[in-house]
PDB file of C-alpha atoms in Angstrom:
ATOM      1  CA  UNK A   1       9.290 -24.559  21.774  1.00 53.00           C
ATOM      2  CA  UNK A   2       8.817 -24.208  17.971  1.00 56.00           C
ATOM      3  CA  UNK A   3       5.912 -26.663  18.020  1.00 53.00           C
ATOM      4  CA  UNK A   4       4.247 -24.579  20.730  1.00 55.00           C
ATOM      5  CA  UNK A   5       4.646 -21.352  18.712  1.00 49.00           C
ATOM      6  CA  UNK A   6       3.338 -23.060  15.574  1.00 51.00           C
ATOM      7  CA  UNK A   7       0.284 -24.236  17.501  1.00 56.00           C
ATOM      8  CA  UNK A   8      -0.343 -20.711  18.819  1.00 48.00           C
ATOM      9  CA  UNK A   9       0.062 -18.952  15.457  1.00 46.00           C
ATOM     10  CA  UNK A  10      -3.585 -19.376  14.341  1.00 47.00           C
ATOM     11  CA  UNK A  11      -4.789 -18.026  17.681  1.00 44.00           C
ATOM     12  CA  UNK A  12      -2.460 -15.033  17.444  1.00 44.00           C
ATOM     13  CA  UNK A  13      -3.384 -14.527  13.775  1.00 43.00           C
ATOM     14  CA  UNK A  14       0.244 -14.512  12.714  1.00 41.00           C
ATOM     15  CA  UNK A  15       0.763 -14.859   8.984  1.00 45.00           C
ATOM     16  CA  UNK A  16       3.356 -17.113   7.484  1.00 47.00           C
ATOM     17  CA  UNK A  17       5.765 -15.203   5.312  1.00 54.00           C
ATOM     18  CA  UNK A  18       4.498 -15.592   1.766  1.00 69.00           C
ATOM     19  CA  UNK A  19       6.053 -14.590  -1.497  1.00 88.00           C
ATOM     20  CA  UNK A  20       6.652 -10.869  -1.838  1.00 94.00           C
ATOM     21  CA  UNK A  21       4.192  -8.805  -3.837  1.00 95.00           C
ATOM     22  CA  UNK A  22       6.219  -7.509  -6.801  1.00 94.00           C
ATOM     23  CA  UNK A  23       6.925  -3.803  -7.321  1.00 94.00           C
ATOM     24  CA  UNK A  24       8.395  -1.895 -10.247  1.00 93.00           C
ATOM     25  CA  UNK A  25      12.208  -2.163 -10.475  1.00 93.00           C
ATOM     26  CA  UNK A  26      12.608   1.529  -9.529  1.00 89.00           C
ATOM     27  CA  UNK A  27      10.550   0.914  -6.379  1.00 89.00           C
ATOM     28  CA  UNK A  28      12.592  -2.133  -5.276  1.00 92.00           C
ATOM     29  CA  UNK A  29      15.395   0.150  -4.069  1.00 89.00           C
ATOM     30  CA  UNK A  30      13.033   1.785  -1.575  1.00 89.00           C
ATOM     31  CA  UNK A  31      11.865  -1.378   0.136  1.00 92.00           C
ATOM     32  CA  UNK A  32      13.989  -3.414   2.548  1.00 91.00           C
ATOM     33  CA  UNK A  33      12.859  -6.692   0.975  1.00 92.00           C
ATOM     34  CA  UNK A  34      12.631  -5.294  -2.595  1.00 93.00           C
ATOM     35  CA  UNK A  35       8.883  -5.989  -2.661  1.00 94.00           C
ATOM     36  CA  UNK A  36       5.763  -5.626  -0.537  1.00 95.00           C
ATOM     37  CA  UNK A  37       5.476  -8.120   2.311  1.00 94.00           C
ATOM     38  CA  UNK A  38       1.954  -9.636   2.480  1.00 94.00           C
ATOM     39  CA  UNK A  39       0.376  -8.598   5.777  1.00 93.00           C
ATOM     40  CA  UNK A  40       2.680  -5.592   6.229  1.00 95.00           C
ATOM     41  CA  UNK A  41       1.823  -1.893   6.253  1.00 95.00           C
ATOM     42  CA  UNK A  42       3.801   0.663   4.226  1.00 95.00           C
ATOM     43  CA  UNK A  43       3.311   4.328   5.177  1.00 94.00           C
ATOM     44  CA  UNK A  44       3.872   7.006   2.502  1.00 92.00           C
ATOM     45  CA  UNK A  45       3.969  10.661   3.589  1.00 91.00           C
ATOM     46  CA  UNK A  46       4.631  13.966   1.853  1.00 86.00           C
ATOM     47  CA  UNK A  47       2.039  13.629  -0.893  1.00 76.00           C
ATOM     48  CA  UNK A  48       2.671  10.951  -3.401  1.00 72.00           C
ATOM     49  CA  UNK A  49      -0.501   9.534  -4.950  1.00 87.00           C
ATOM     50  CA  UNK A  50       1.780   8.570  -7.824  1.00 90.00           C
ATOM     51  CA  UNK A  51       4.039   6.677  -5.418  1.00 90.00           C
ATOM     52  CA  UNK A  52       1.084   4.800  -3.923  1.00 92.00           C
ATOM     53  CA  UNK A  53      -0.075   3.780  -7.394  1.00 94.00           C
ATOM     54  CA  UNK A  54       3.448   2.927  -8.566  1.00 93.00           C
ATOM     55  CA  UNK A  55       3.834   0.568  -5.606  1.00 94.00           C
ATOM     56  CA  UNK A  56       0.767  -1.345  -6.872  1.00 95.00           C
ATOM     57  CA  UNK A  57       1.630  -1.292 -10.600  1.00 96.00           C
ATOM     58  CA  UNK A  58       3.746  -4.439 -10.884  1.00 95.00           C
ATOM     59  CA  UNK A  59       1.389  -6.369  -8.604  1.00 96.00           C
ATOM     60  CA  UNK A  60      -1.667  -5.633 -10.749  1.00 97.00           C
ATOM     61  CA  UNK A  61       0.311  -6.404 -13.918  1.00 96.00           C
ATOM     62  CA  UNK A  62       1.198  -9.782 -12.378  1.00 95.00           C
ATOM     63  CA  UNK A  63      -2.490 -10.536 -11.735  1.00 96.00           C
ATOM     64  CA  UNK A  64      -2.881  -9.373  -8.114  1.00 96.00           C
ATOM     65  CA  UNK A  65      -6.092  -7.547  -7.248  1.00 97.00           C
ATOM     66  CA  UNK A  66      -5.683  -4.082  -5.743  1.00 97.00           C
ATOM     67  CA  UNK A  67      -8.277  -2.111  -3.790  1.00 96.00           C
ATOM     68  CA  UNK A  68      -8.134   1.667  -3.401  1.00 96.00           C
ATOM     69  CA  UNK A  69     -10.092   3.605  -0.774  1.00 95.00           C
ATOM     70  CA  UNK A  70     -10.036   7.392  -0.363  1.00 91.00           C
ATOM     71  CA  UNK A  71      -9.041   8.132  -3.967  1.00 89.00           C
ATOM     72  CA  UNK A  72     -12.081  10.153  -5.008  1.00 87.00           C
ATOM     73  CA  UNK A  73     -11.465  11.681  -8.410  1.00 86.00           C
ATOM     74  CA  UNK A  74      -8.543   9.356  -9.145  1.00 89.00           C
ATOM     75  CA  UNK A  75      -7.246   9.828 -12.674  1.00 90.00           C
ATOM     76  CA  UNK A  76      -7.444   6.328 -14.098  1.00 93.00           C
ATOM     77  CA  UNK A  77      -5.402   7.345 -17.133  1.00 93.00           C
ATOM     78  CA  UNK A  78      -2.600   8.485 -14.805  1.00 91.00           C
ATOM     79  CA  UNK A  79      -2.827   5.185 -12.911  1.00 94.00           C
ATOM     80  CA  UNK A  80      -2.580   3.259 -16.177  1.00 95.00           C
ATOM     81  CA  UNK A  81       0.389   5.368 -17.305  1.00 93.00           C
ATOM     82  CA  UNK A  82       2.169   4.404 -14.068  1.00 92.00           C
ATOM     83  CA  UNK A  83       1.638   0.753 -14.990  1.00 94.00           C
ATOM     84  CA  UNK A  84      -1.471  -0.137 -12.974  1.00 96.00           C
ATOM     85  CA  UNK A  85      -3.592  -2.767 -14.739  1.00 97.00           C
ATOM     86  CA  UNK A  86      -7.032  -1.179 -14.430  1.00 97.00           C
ATOM     87  CA  UNK A  87      -8.693  -4.586 -14.881  1.00 97.00           C
ATOM     88  CA  UNK A  88      -7.230  -5.510 -11.461  1.00 97.00           C
ATOM     89  CA  UNK A  89      -8.002  -2.223  -9.657  1.00 97.00           C
ATOM     90  CA  UNK A  90     -11.113  -1.746  -7.509  1.00 95.00           C
ATOM     91  CA  UNK A  91     -11.663   1.906  -6.549  1.00 95.00           C
ATOM     92  CA  UNK A  92     -14.262   2.387  -3.823  1.00 93.00           C
ATOM     93  CA  UNK A  93     -15.519   5.863  -3.057  1.00 89.00           C
ATOM     94  CA  UNK A  94     -16.859   5.844   0.486  1.00 84.00           C
ATOM     95  CA  UNK A  95     -17.739   8.616   2.928  1.00 84.00           C
ATOM     96  CA  UNK A  96     -14.830   9.353   5.266  1.00 85.00           C
ATOM     97  CA  UNK A  97     -16.648   7.870   8.268  1.00 87.00           C
ATOM     98  CA  UNK A  98     -17.070   4.539   6.399  1.00 89.00           C
ATOM     99  CA  UNK A  99     -13.600   4.250   4.840  1.00 91.00           C
ATOM    100  CA  UNK A 100     -12.142   2.067   7.605  1.00 91.00           C
ATOM    101  CA  UNK A 101     -15.070  -0.324   7.305  1.00 92.00           C
ATOM    102  CA  UNK A 102     -14.676  -0.506   3.511  1.00 93.00           C
ATOM    103  CA  UNK A 103     -10.919  -1.014   3.865  1.00 94.00           C
ATOM    104  CA  UNK A 104     -11.518  -3.967   6.213  1.00 93.00           C
ATOM    105  CA  UNK A 105     -13.823  -5.618   3.691  1.00 93.00           C
ATOM    106  CA  UNK A 106     -11.367  -5.107   0.830  1.00 95.00           C
ATOM    107  CA  UNK A 107      -8.324  -6.285   2.805  1.00 95.00           C
ATOM    108  CA  UNK A 108      -9.925  -9.689   3.089  1.00 92.00           C
ATOM    109  CA  UNK A 109     -10.154 -10.065  -0.695  1.00 93.00           C
ATOM    110  CA  UNK A 110      -7.293  -8.214  -2.412  1.00 96.00           C
ATOM    111  CA  UNK A 111      -3.519  -8.649  -2.445  1.00 96.00           C
ATOM    112  CA  UNK A 112      -2.734  -4.921  -2.180  1.00 97.00           C
ATOM    113  CA  UNK A 113      -4.829  -2.283  -0.436  1.00 97.00           C
ATOM    114  CA  UNK A 114      -4.172   1.424  -1.052  1.00 96.00           C
ATOM    115  CA  UNK A 115      -5.560   3.898   1.497  1.00 94.00           C
ATOM    116  CA  UNK A 116      -5.521   7.668   1.261  1.00 91.00           C
ATOM    117  CA  UNK A 117      -6.950  10.272   3.573  1.00 80.00           C
ATOM    118  CA  UNK A 118      -7.063  10.581   7.329  1.00 73.00           C
ATOM    119  CA  UNK A 119      -5.646   7.593   9.200  1.00 76.00           C
ATOM    120  CA  UNK A 120      -8.236   5.434  10.952  1.00 86.00           C
ATOM    121  CA  UNK A 121      -8.456   5.373  14.737  1.00 89.00           C
ATOM    122  CA  UNK A 122      -6.012   3.190  16.675  1.00 92.00           C
ATOM    123  CA  UNK A 123      -8.522   0.320  17.163  1.00 94.00           C
ATOM    124  CA  UNK A 124      -9.438   0.447  13.456  1.00 93.00           C
ATOM    125  CA  UNK A 125      -5.736   0.396  12.475  1.00 93.00           C
ATOM    126  CA  UNK A 126      -5.107  -2.618  14.702  1.00 94.00           C
ATOM    127  CA  UNK A 127      -8.106  -4.454  13.276  1.00 94.00           C
ATOM    128  CA  UNK A 128      -7.078  -3.680   9.685  1.00 94.00           C
ATOM    129  CA  UNK A 129      -3.497  -4.816  10.368  1.00 93.00           C
ATOM    130  CA  UNK A 130      -4.824  -8.066  11.843  1.00 94.00           C
ATOM    131  CA  UNK A 131      -7.068  -8.730   8.831  1.00 95.00           C
ATOM    132  CA  UNK A 132      -4.201  -7.886   6.459  1.00 95.00           C
ATOM    133  CA  UNK A 133      -1.846 -10.300   8.244  1.00 94.00           C
ATOM    134  CA  UNK A 134      -4.439 -13.060   8.243  1.00 94.00           C
ATOM    135  CA  UNK A 135      -5.389 -12.615   4.571  1.00 94.00           C
ATOM    136  CA  UNK A 136      -1.894 -11.781   3.273  1.00 94.00           C
ATOM    137  CA  UNK A 137      -2.839  -8.325   2.012  1.00 96.00           C
ATOM    138  CA  UNK A 138      -0.083  -5.703   1.693  1.00 96.00           C
ATOM    139  CA  UNK A 139      -1.433  -2.338   2.895  1.00 96.00           C
ATOM    140  CA  UNK A 140      -0.017   0.922   1.493  1.00 95.00           C
ATOM    141  CA  UNK A 141      -1.289   4.075   3.205  1.00 95.00           C
ATOM    142  CA  UNK A 142      -0.849   7.693   2.189  1.00 93.00           C
ATOM    143  CA  UNK A 143      -0.434   8.998   5.733  1.00 91.00           C
ATOM    144  CA  UNK A 144       1.426   8.427   8.984  1.00 90.00           C
ATOM    145  CA  UNK A 145       0.676   4.991  10.372  1.00 91.00           C
ATOM    146  CA  UNK A 146       2.066   4.097  13.811  1.00 91.00           C
ATOM    147  CA  UNK A 147       3.502   0.602  13.657  1.00 90.00           C
ATOM    148  CA  UNK A 148       4.065   0.579   9.878  1.00 92.00           C
ATOM    149  CA  UNK A 149       6.793  -1.872   8.918  1.00 93.00           C
ATOM    150  CA  UNK A 150       8.087   0.468   6.176  1.00 94.00           C
ATOM    151  CA  UNK A 151       7.923   4.267   6.038  1.00 93.00           C
ATOM    152  CA  UNK A 152       8.487   6.198   2.805  1.00 92.00           C
ATOM    153  CA  UNK A 153       8.564   9.980   2.485  1.00 90.00           C
ATOM    154  CA  UNK A 154       8.186  11.941  -0.738  1.00 86.00           C
ATOM    155  CA  UNK A 155      10.909  14.587  -0.706  1.00 83.00           C
ATOM    156  CA  UNK A 156      10.222  16.395  -3.953  1.00 74.00           C
ATOM    157  CA  UNK A 157       7.928  16.438  -6.941  1.00 65.00           C
ATOM    158  CA  UNK A 158       8.827  17.808 -10.343  1.00 65.00           C
ATOM    159  CA  UNK A 159       6.403  18.613 -13.149  1.00 58.00           C
ATOM    160  CA  UNK A 160       7.462  19.058 -16.754  1.00 59.00           C
ATOM    161  CA  UNK A 161       5.773  19.569 -20.106  1.00 54.00           C
ATOM    162  CA  UNK A 162       2.977  21.757 -21.376  1.00 57.00           C
ATOM    163  CA  UNK A 163      -0.368  21.888 -19.605  1.00 56.00           C
ATOM    164  CA  UNK A 164      -0.702  18.997 -17.185  1.00 55.00           C
ATOM    165  CA  UNK A 165       2.758  17.729 -18.191  1.00 50.00           C
ATOM    166  CA  UNK A 166       4.111  14.631 -16.560  1.00 50.00           C
ATOM    167  CA  UNK A 167       5.169  13.956 -13.009  1.00 48.00           C
ATOM    168  CA  UNK A 168       8.283  12.651 -11.385  1.00 47.00           C
ATOM    169  CA  UNK A 169       9.127  12.371  -7.737  1.00 50.00           C
ATOM    170  CA  UNK A 170      11.857  11.182  -5.458  1.00 48.00           C
ATOM    171  CA  UNK A 171      11.048   9.115  -2.405  1.00 52.00           C
ATOM    172  CA  UNK A 172      13.242   8.377   0.544  1.00 49.00           C
ATOM    173  CA  UNK A 173      12.717   5.247   2.615  1.00 48.00           C
ATOM    174  CA  UNK A 174      14.473   6.844   5.569  1.00 49.00           C
ATOM    175  CA  UNK A 175      17.788   5.189   4.831  1.00 51.00           C
ATOM    176  CA  UNK A 176      18.780   7.618   2.103  1.00 48.00           C
ATOM    177  CA  UNK A 177      17.516   5.383  -0.709  1.00 50.00           C
ATOM    178  CA  UNK A 178      15.889   7.232  -3.594  1.00 50.00           C
ATOM    179  CA  UNK A 179      13.964   6.289  -6.718  1.00 49.00           C
ATOM    180  CA  UNK A 180      12.087   8.209  -9.383  1.00 48.00           C
ATOM    181  CA  UNK A 181       8.415   7.619  -9.923  1.00 51.00           C
ATOM    182  CA  UNK A 182       6.703   8.568 -13.189  1.00 48.00           C
ATOM    183  CA  UNK A 183       8.092  10.178 -16.299  1.00 42.00           C
ATOM    184  CA  UNK A 184      10.169  13.322 -16.336  1.00 35.00           C
TER     185      UNK A 184
END
């Protein structure tokens, strides 16, 4: 039976479990496997651009390429302060109607894909999930995503300091686990 499943895996586009994509120590508590599973989708709701970026920080620092779609006006200084290695970050500004297409192209070439904005249609989500599984790309989306393997929700955000200050936020992975993201 195992030989039959192994023979079918390429046809079904099933990915072999690879090494986890690393995350910052504070983020490990939020994830069931303490890292991002290549080919899996993580859904982040309740705001949380900082959480999306923080989930990619350790990966880019370790040499993994990260693509970001739907982050028009992204503060690169803020991303760097969260630990994102900007030399490993590709930010693509695309019109909303082309974002799913751009995401598909990036998922085939990066280790982590960050998506923000409206969720793609069901067929586009399925296609992106298939490409991510095949290529071993961890997908982190800033919206609801039916079928996501991990769901995180930002419960609160706190700002401190003068002017723009600094940000901190607590996230809950649904099981009551919490971590702080950013400086307070």
